[in-house]
Every structure is written in structure tokens, then in C-alpha cells.
Short mmCIF file of C-alpha atoms in Angstrom, two decimals:
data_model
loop_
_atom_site.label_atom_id
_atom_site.label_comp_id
_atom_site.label_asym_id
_atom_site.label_seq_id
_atom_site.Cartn_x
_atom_site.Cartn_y
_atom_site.Cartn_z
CA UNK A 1 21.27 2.28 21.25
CA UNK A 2 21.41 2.37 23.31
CA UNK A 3 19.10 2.79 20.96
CA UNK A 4 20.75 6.14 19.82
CA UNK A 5 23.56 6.48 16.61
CA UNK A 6 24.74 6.59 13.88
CA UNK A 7 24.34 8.38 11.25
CA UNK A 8 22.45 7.68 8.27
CA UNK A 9 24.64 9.56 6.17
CA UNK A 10 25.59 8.66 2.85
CA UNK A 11 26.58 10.69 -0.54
CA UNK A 12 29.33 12.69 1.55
CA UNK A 13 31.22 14.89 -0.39
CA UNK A 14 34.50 17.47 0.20
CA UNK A 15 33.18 20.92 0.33
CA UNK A 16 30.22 22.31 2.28
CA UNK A 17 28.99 23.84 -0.88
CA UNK A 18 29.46 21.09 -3.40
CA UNK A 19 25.95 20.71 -5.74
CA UNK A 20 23.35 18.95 -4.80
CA UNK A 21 23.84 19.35 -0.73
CA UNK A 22 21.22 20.69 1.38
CA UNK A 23 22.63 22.37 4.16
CA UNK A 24 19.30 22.19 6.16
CA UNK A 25 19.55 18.43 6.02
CA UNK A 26 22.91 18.37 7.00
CA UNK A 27 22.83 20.66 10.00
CA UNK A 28 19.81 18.13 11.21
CA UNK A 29 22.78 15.19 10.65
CA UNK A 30 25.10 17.22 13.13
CA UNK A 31 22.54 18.08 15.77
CA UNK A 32 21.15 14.52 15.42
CA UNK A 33 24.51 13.27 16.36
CA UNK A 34 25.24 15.87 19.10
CA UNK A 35 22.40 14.81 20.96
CA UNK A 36 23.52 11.08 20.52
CA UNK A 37 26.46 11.87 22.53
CA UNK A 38 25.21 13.90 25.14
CA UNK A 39 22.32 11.31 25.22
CA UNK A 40 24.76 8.69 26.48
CA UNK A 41 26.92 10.92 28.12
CA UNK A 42 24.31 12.41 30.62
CA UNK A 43 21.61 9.76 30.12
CA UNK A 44 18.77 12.54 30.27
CA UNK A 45 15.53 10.61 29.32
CA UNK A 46 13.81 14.15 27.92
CA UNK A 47 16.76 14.38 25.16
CA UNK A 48 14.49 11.80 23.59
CA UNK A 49 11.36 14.41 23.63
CA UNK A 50 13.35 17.02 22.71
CA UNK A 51 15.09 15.92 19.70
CA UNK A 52 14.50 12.38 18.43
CA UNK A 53 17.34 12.08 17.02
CA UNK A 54 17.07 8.07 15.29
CA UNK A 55 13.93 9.05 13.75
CA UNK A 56 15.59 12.36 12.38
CA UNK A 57 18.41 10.65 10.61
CA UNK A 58 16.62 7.45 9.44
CA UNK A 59 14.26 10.19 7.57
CA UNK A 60 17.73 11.84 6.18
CA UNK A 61 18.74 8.82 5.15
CA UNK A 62 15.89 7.47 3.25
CA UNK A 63 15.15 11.17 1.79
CA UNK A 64 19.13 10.11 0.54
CA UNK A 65 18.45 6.92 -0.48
CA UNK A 66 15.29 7.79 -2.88
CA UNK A 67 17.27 10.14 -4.56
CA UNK A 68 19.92 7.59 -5.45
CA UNK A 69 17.33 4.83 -6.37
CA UNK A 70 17.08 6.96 -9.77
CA UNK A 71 20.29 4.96 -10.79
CA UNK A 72 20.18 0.89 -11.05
CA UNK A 73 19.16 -0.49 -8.06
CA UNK A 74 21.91 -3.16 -7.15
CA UNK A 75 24.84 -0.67 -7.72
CA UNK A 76 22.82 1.64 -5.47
CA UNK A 77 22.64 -0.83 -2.96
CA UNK A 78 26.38 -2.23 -3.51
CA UNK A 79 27.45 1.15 -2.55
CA UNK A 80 26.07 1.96 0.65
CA UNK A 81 26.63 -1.38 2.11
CA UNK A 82 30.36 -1.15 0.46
CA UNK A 83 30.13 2.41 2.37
CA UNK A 84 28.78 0.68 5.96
CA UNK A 85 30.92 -2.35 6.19
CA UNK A 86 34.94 -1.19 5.88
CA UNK A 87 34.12 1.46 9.25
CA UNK A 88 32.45 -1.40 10.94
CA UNK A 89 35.21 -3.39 10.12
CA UNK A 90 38.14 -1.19 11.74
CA UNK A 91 35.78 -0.66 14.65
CA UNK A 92 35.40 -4.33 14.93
CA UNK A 93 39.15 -5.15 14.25
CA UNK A 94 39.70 -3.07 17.52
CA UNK A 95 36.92 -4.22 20.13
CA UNK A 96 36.68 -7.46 19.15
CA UNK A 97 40.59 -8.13 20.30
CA UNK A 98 39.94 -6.16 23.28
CA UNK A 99 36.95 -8.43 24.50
CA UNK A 100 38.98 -11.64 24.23
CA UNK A 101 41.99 -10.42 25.69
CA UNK A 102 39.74 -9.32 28.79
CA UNK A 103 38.71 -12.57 29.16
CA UNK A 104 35.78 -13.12 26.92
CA UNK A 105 35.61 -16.77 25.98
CA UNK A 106 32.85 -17.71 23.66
CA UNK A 107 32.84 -21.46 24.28
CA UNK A 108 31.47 -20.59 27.80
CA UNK A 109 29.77 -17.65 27.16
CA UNK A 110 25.40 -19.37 28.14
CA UNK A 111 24.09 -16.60 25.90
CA UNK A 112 26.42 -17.26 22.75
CA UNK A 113 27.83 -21.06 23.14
CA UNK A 114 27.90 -23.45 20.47
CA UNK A 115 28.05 -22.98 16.67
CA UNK A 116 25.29 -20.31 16.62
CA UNK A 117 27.49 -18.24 19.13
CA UNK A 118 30.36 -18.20 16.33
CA UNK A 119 27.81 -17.69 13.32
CA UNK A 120 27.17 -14.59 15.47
CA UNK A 121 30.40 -12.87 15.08
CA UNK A 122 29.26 -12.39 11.74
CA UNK A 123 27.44 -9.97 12.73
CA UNK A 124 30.51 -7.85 13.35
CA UNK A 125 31.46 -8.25 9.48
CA UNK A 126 27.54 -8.04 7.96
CA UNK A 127 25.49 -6.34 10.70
CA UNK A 128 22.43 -8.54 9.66
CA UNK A 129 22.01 -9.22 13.20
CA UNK A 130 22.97 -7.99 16.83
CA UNK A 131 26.67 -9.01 17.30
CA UNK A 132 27.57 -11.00 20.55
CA UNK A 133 29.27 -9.65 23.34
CA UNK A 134 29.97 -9.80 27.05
CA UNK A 135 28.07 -8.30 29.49
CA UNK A 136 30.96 -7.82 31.52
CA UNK A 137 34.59 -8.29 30.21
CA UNK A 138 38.17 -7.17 31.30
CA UNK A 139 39.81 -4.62 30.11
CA UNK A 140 44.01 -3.91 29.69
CA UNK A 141 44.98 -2.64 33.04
CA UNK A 142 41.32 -2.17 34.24
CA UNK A 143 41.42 1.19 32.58
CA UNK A 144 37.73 0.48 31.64
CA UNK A 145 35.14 -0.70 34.00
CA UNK A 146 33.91 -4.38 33.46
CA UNK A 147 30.58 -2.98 31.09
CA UNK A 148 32.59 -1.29 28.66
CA UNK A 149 31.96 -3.95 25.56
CA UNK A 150 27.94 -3.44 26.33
CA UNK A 151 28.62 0.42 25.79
CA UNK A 152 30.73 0.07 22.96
CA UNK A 153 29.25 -2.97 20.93
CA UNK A 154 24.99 -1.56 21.89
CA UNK A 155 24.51 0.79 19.70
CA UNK A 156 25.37 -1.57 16.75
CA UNK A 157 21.66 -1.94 16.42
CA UNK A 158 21.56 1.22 14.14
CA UNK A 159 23.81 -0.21 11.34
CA UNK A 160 21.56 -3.53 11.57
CA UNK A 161 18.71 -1.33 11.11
CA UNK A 162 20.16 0.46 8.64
CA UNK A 163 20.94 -2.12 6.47
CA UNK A 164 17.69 -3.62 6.80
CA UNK A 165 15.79 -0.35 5.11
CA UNK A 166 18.98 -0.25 2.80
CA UNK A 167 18.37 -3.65 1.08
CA UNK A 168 14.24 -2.50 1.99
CA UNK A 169 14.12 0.56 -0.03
CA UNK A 170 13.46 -0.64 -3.44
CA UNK A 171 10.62 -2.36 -2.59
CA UNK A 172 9.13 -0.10 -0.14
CA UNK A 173 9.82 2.96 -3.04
CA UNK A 174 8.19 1.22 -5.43
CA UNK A 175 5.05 0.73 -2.38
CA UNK A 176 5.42 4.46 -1.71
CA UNK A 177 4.70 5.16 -5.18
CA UNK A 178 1.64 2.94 -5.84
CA UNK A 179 0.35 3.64 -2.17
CA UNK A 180 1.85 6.27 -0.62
CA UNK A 181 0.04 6.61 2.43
CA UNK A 182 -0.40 2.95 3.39
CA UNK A 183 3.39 2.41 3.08
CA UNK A 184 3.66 5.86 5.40
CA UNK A 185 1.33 4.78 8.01
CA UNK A 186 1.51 0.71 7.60
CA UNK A 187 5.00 0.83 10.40
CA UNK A 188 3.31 2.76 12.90
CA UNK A 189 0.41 -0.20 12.42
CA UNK A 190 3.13 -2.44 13.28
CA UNK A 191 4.32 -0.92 15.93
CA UNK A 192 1.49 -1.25 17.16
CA UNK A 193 1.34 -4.55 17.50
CA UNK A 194 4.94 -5.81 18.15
CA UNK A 195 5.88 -2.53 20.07
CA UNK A 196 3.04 -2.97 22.72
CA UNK A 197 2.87 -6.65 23.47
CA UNK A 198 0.28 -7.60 21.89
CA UNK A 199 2.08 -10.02 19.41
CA UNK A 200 5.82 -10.92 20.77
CA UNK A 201 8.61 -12.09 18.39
CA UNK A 202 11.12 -13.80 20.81
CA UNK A 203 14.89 -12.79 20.49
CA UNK A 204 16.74 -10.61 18.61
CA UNK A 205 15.05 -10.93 15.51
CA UNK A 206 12.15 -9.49 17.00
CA UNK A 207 14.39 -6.40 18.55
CA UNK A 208 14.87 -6.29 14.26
CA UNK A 209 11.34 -6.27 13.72
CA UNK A 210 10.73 -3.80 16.34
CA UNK A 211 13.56 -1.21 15.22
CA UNK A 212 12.26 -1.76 11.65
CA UNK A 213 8.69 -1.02 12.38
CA UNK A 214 9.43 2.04 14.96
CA UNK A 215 11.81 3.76 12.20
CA UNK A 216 10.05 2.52 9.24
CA UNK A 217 7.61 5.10 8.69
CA UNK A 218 10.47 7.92 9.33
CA UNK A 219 12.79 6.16 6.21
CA UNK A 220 9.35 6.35 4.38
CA UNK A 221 9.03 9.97 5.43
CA UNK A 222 12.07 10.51 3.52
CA UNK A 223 10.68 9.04 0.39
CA UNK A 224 8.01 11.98 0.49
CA UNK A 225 10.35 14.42 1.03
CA UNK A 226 12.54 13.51 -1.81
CA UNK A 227 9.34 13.11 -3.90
CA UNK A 228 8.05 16.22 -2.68
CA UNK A 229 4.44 14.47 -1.48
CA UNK A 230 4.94 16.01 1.55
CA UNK A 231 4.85 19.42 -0.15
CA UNK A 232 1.78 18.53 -1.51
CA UNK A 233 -0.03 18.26 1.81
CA UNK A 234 -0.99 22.01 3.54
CA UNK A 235 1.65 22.93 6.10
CA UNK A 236 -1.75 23.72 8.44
CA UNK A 237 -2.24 20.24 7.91
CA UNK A 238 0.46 18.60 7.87
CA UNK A 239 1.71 20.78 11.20
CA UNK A 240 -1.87 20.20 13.00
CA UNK A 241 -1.82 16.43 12.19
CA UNK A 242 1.55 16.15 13.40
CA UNK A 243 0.40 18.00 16.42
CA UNK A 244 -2.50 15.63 17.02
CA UNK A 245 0.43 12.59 16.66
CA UNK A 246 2.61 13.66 19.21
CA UNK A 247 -0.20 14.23 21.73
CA UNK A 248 -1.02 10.63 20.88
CA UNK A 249 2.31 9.72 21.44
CA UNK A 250 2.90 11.98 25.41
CA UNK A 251 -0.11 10.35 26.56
CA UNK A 252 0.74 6.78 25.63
CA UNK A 253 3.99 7.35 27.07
CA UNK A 254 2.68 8.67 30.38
CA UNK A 255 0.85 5.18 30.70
CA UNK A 256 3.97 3.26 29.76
CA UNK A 257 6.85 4.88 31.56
CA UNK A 258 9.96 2.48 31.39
CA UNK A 259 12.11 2.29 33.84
CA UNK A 260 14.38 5.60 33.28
CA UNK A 261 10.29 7.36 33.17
CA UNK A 262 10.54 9.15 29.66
CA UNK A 263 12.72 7.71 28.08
CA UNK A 264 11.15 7.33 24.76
CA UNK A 265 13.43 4.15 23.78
CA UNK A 266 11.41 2.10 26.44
CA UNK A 267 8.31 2.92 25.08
CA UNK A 268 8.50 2.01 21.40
CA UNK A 269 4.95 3.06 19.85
CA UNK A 270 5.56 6.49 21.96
CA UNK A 271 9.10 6.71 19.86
CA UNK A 272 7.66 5.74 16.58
CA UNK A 273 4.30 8.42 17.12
CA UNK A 274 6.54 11.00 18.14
CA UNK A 275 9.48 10.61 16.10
CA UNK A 276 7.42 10.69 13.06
CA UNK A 277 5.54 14.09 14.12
CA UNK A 278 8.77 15.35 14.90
CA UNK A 279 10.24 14.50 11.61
CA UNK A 280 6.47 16.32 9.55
CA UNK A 281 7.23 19.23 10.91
CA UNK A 282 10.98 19.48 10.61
CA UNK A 283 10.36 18.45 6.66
CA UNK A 284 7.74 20.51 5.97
CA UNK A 285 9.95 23.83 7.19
CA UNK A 286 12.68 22.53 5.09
CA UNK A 287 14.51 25.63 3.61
CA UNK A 288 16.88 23.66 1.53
CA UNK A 289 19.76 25.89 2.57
CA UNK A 290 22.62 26.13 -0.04
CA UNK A 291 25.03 27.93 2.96
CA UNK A 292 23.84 27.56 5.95
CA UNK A 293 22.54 31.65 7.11
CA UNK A 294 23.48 33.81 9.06
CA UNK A 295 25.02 33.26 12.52
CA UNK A 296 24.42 29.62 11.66
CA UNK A 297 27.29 30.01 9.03
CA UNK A 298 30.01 30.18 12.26
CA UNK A 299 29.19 26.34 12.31
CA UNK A 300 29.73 25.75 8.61
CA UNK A 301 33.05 23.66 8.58
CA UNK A 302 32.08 21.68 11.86
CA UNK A 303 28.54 20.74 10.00
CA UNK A 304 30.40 20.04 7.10
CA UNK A 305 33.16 17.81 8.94
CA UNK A 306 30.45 15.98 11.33
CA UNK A 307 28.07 14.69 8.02
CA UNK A 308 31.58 13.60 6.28
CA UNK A 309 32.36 11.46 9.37
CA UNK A 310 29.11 10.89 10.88
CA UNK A 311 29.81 6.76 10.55
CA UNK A 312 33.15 7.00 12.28
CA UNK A 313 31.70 9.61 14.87
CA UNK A 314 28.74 7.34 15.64
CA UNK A 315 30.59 3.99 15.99
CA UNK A 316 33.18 5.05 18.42
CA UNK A 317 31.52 7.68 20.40
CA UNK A 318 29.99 5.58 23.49
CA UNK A 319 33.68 3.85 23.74
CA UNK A 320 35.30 6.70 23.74
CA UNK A 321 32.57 8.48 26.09
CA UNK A 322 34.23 5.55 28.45
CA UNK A 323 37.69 6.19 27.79
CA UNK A 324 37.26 9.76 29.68
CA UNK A 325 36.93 8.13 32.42
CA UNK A 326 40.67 7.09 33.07
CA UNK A 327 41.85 10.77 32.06
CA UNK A 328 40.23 12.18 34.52
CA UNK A 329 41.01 9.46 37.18
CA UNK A 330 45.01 10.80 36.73
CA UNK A 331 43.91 14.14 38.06
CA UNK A 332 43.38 12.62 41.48
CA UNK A 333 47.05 12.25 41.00
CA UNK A 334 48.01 15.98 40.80
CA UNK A 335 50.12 17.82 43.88
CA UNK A 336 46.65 20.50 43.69
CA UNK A 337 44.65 17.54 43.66
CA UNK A 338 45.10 15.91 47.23
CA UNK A 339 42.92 17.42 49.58
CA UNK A 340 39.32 16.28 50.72
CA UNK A 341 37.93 19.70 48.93
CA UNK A 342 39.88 18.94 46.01
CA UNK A 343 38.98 15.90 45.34
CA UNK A 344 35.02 16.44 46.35
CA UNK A 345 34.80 19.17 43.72
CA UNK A 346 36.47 16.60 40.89
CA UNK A 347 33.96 14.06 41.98
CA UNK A 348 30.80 16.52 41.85
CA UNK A 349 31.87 17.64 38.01
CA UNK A 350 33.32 14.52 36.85
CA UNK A 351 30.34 14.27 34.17
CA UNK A 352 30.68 17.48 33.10
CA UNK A 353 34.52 17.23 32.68
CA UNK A 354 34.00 14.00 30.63
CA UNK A 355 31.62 16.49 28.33
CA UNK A 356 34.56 18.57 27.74
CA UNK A 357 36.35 15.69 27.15
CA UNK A 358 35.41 13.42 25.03
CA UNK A 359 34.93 15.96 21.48
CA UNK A 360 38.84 15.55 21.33
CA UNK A 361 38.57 11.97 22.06
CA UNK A 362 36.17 12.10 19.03
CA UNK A 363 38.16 14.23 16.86
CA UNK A 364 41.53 11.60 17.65
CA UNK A 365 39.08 9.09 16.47
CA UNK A 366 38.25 10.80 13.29
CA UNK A 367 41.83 11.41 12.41
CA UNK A 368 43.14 7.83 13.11
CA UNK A 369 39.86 5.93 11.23
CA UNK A 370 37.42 9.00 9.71
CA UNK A 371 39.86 8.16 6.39
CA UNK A 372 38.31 4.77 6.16
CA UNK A 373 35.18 6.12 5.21
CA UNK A 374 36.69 7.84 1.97
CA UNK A 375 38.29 4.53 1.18
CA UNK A 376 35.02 2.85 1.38
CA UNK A 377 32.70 5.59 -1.04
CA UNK A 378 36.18 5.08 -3.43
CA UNK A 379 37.17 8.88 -2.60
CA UNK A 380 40.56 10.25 -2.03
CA UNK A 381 40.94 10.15 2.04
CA UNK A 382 41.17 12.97 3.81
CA UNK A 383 42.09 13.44 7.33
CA UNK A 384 39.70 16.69 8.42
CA UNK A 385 37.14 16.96 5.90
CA UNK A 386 35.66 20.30 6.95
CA UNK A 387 35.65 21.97 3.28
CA UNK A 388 37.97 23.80 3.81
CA UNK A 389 41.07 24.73 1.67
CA UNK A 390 43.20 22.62 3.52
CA UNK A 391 41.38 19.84 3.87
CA UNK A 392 41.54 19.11 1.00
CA UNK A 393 45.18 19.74 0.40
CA UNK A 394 45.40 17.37 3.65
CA UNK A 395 44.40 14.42 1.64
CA UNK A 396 46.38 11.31 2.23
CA UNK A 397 46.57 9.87 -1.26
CA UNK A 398 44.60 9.83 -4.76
CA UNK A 399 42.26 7.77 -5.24
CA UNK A 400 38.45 7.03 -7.07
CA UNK A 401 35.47 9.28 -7.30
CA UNK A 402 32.67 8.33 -5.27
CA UNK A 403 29.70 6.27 -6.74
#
């Protein structure tokens, strides 16, 4: 994302409360996506020590993803691609426009010419790949500076990834089960060995490779969880091992600082060490919340709304981080607004004011496409899915139960 978003959420239902959901897990969903935003809203390199937020929701996901391998595989499968691709595709159906009206011609584009250049726009229907796009394009009435499509079109890598440990997980549940620890630890081996350099897969599909094998052992992580191996293991030892992982994973990345320092996305065997310490600990604490407690509970319906849209919310977010940018450029405009002083104080908070603004940006974008995700897990849509009374007497039209 960037190598940040988006969600690994699947199984979504109306209310916060509805049987089966673990509120723990979900309220890691919502703070995995918060720190996606501010992530590539402030660009702070120790947001990736503090909360690696990939690793987190690959792990949700493939905790998500056991549990509905108990039902016939290819269904299980059918679903959460048929739940990826119709998001994708109204996310697509807008950018893709955009890029060729700003002057994106694909013919002359040197990195994606020729037949294999338009075999890559498949990419924006199936994410089996990274889609092509401009490093710098247009934009209608230069609202957008010329990098915009390599913001908005990046962090596509996730649903590639995604769909890689999607169509993955049979196979590597059915590893899990026979050898559970090999097919834990057997990703970080790769990573260490495409991740450092030692062996190099040219091109995107080893950027594939490389996502699978940093994330891999996090999706597995999930298996345990689900299958309730890691309960198995002592928390001293699970939490003391995990300890010993992450050291592993700070020094490493002190010898391999990229070049935004520690930023663990540069330094891919740091990410995957530390990411899947991160993810032990958080797992083995799980409290499998039915309500989330206490003062926590203030956050219910936002939680609740965030894991329902977490797709939409992770697929427009970086555009849309972009799109503050104009707003704020018409308060130069204002009568208040045309003194040195004035105009100084804008320019020394204009990050801070794009913070501020870009949650309603988010929340337009979950009203005008969030509905698409019902559509595509065959549920009635729903405009503010929250749990709350009426959002659910806010629904759009009838229509199938969820599979």
C-alpha cells in the first residue's frame, strides 16, 4: 500500500450483536483501518511499529476464512471473491474513466504498451495481478495533483493479496492441520529469502510472492486461532516467544532502514517478524467480547459500521485523502483568509485540517457505494449499517440473505 488497506473483512452482518461476532476481532478491524488512513495521511513511518495493521487484518481474515471452510469449499470461495469483485468494480468504473480522460493513453504508456498492457486492465476486474496505471495523469480541472492515480490505484495490492490466500486457504488449512507449525513458520522462511535479496523474482509477480510470503504466516495465524492451537500454547510462551520475534525483527530493521528509516513496508522480513509477534500476542489476549465493555461501548455503532464497510472504506480512502486537498485550497478564497498571517497559519495546519477532513469524505463514500457491498454478500443494502434501529429501517430494498 502503499502497502497499507483494506480490510479483510468478510461475514458482515446488520447488528453489532448478531451471533457468532466477536467484538474483540472487530474493534481490531476498525483500529486496523484507522491507522491505514492516518498512515497515508501523515506518512509517519513508526505507525508501522506501533500497530501493524496488514498483518492484523490478514490474521482476521484467515481466523474468518477457517471458520467458513467448515462448509464446501468452492461455494466458500465463490462467495468471498463474489464479495471482493462488485466494490472493486464501482471503484474501478470511477478511476479508470478519470485516468483516460486526464490523458492516460495506454498505447504509449513504455511500462504497459502492447497487448500485455491491455491484458493488464484485467486486473481492475480480477485483482490477480497489480493493475496498470500512470505515474502521473491529469485530472478534471487540475483539482488533483498529477500523482493522484498512483495514490488511488497503490494500495490495490491488498485485494491481490487477498485473493491469493482466498483461493490459498484450502490447501494451506488442510497443511495447517497435518503440520501446523511448518505451515506457521514456512512464510517467514520465505521471506527470508525473497524479502532480503537473496533470491529475486523480477516484476510484479515477485511483489505477489513477496506480499504472500510477508502476510502468509499472519492468514495462518488465523487458522490457529480459529482452531484454538494457539490456546494450546502457554501465554508465557507464546508472549515470551513473540517477544524474542519482534526483537529479531527491530534489529534487522535497524540494519535495513529504507528510505523513509522505519518504515516497516521497506523492510519486508522486519514486517513479516514483527507483524506476526504483534498478531501472538493480540490473539492470545483475545477476550472474545460479545459487546464491546465498558467505555469501549461509546464506539459500538462506529465499530459496527467500519467492519460492515471496511471494503468500501479501504478502496477509496487514499483518493479521497487527495480530494481534501481542493477543499481546503477554496479557503484561501475567504474575505478572513487574505492576509500573509492568514494564509501562513492555513499552510502550517493544512495536514491536520485534511485529518478533519477526510472522515466525511469517507462517510460520503460509504453512503454513495458502502450499499454495493450488501449487493455483493446477497444482503438487503443498507445505507449506514451501524446496528442500529434505523439502519436497518434505512435499507434501500429487499433482497437475499447472505451466504
Amino acid at each position: 500500500m502503499t502497502q497499507e488497506y483494506t480490510a479483510g473483512r468478510q461475514g458482515v452482518v446488520t447488528a453489532s450483536k448478531a451471533a457468532g461476532r466477536d467484538r474483540y476481532l472487530d474493534l481490531l478491524r476498525s483500529l486496523a483501518l484507522v491507522r491505514v488512513v492516518l498512515y497515508h495521511l501523515f506518512g509517519w513511518a513508526w505507525l508501522t511499529v506501533l500497530f501493524p495493521s496488514m498483518g492484523v487484518m490478514f490474521a482476521l481474515a484467515g481466523s474468518l476464512m477457517a471458520r467458513s471452510l467448515k462448509r464446501p469449499t468452492l461455494s466458500v470461495i465463490r462467495g468471498r471473491v463474489r464479495r471482493l469483485l462488485p466494490p472493486l468494480w464501482a471503484f474501478s468504473a470511477v478511476v479508470l474513466p478519470l485516468m483516460f480522460v486526464g490523458g492516460w493513453k495506454l498505447s504509449e504508456d513504455p511500462d504497459h504498451s502492447g497487448t500485455w498492457g491491455l491484458l493488464e486492465l484485467v486486473n481492475y476486474v480480477i485483482p490477480i495481478g497489480a493493475p496498470p496505471y500512470p505515474w502521473e495523469v491529469g485530472f478534471p480541472n487540475d483539482l488533483l495533483e498529477s500523482t493522484w492515480a498512483d495514490q488511488a490505484v497503490g494500495p490495490l495490492w491488498y485485494l491481490r493479496a487477498y485473493l491469493w490466500f482466498v483461493l490459498a486457504s484450502p490447501l494451506l488449512l488442510w497443511a495447517f492441520r497435518k503440520v501446523p507449525w511448518a505451515t506457521l513458520l514456512a512464510p517467514l522462511a520465505l521471506t527470508a529469502v525473497v524479502g532480503t535479496g537473496l533470491v529475486t523474482i523480477p516484476g510484479e509477480l515477485g511483489n505477489a510472492v513477496t506480499d504472500f510470503a510477508i502476510y502468509g504466516s499472519c492468514w495462518v495465524l488465523g487458522f490457529a486461532h480459529h482452531e484454538g492451537v494457539l490456546a494450546k500454547v502457554p501465554r508465557y510462551l507464546a508472549v515470551s516467544g513473540s517477544v524474542l520475534v519482534m526483537s529479531f525483527a527491530l534489529w534487522w530493521a535497524s540494519g535495513h532502514l529504507g528510505p523513509e528509516g522505519w518504515d516497516l513496508n521497506d523492510i519486508p522480513l522486519a514486517q513479516a517478524t514483527w507483524s506476526f509477534g504483534f498478531v501472538v500476542i493480540l490473539l492470545q489476549y483475545s477476550p472474545s467480547w460479545q459487546e464491546l465493555p465498558g467505555r469501549l461501548a461509546r464506539w459500538d455503532k462506529l465499530v459496527t459500521l467500519s467492519n460492515n464497510r471496511a471494503v468500501t472504506i479501504y478502496l477509496w480512502h487514499n483518493l479521497l485523502i487527495m480530494a481534501t486537498v481542493p477543499v481546503i485550497d477554496l479557503a484561501y478564497s475567504l474575505p478572513f483568509m487574505q492576509s500573509d498571517r492568514a494564509v501562513a497559519a492555513l499552510d502550517s495546519t493544512d495536514t491536520l485540517w485534511m485529518f478533519f477532513l477526510v472522515w466525511p469524505l469517507i462517510g460520503l463514500a460509504i453512503l454513495a457505494f458502502g450499499w454495493i457491498e450488501d449487493l455483493a454478500a446477497k444482503r438487503r443494502p443498507r445505507l449506514w449499517p451501524n446496528g442500529s434501529r434505523q439502519g436497518r429501517v434505512g435499507a434501500l430494498a429487499t433482497g437475499g440473505q447472505g451466504s
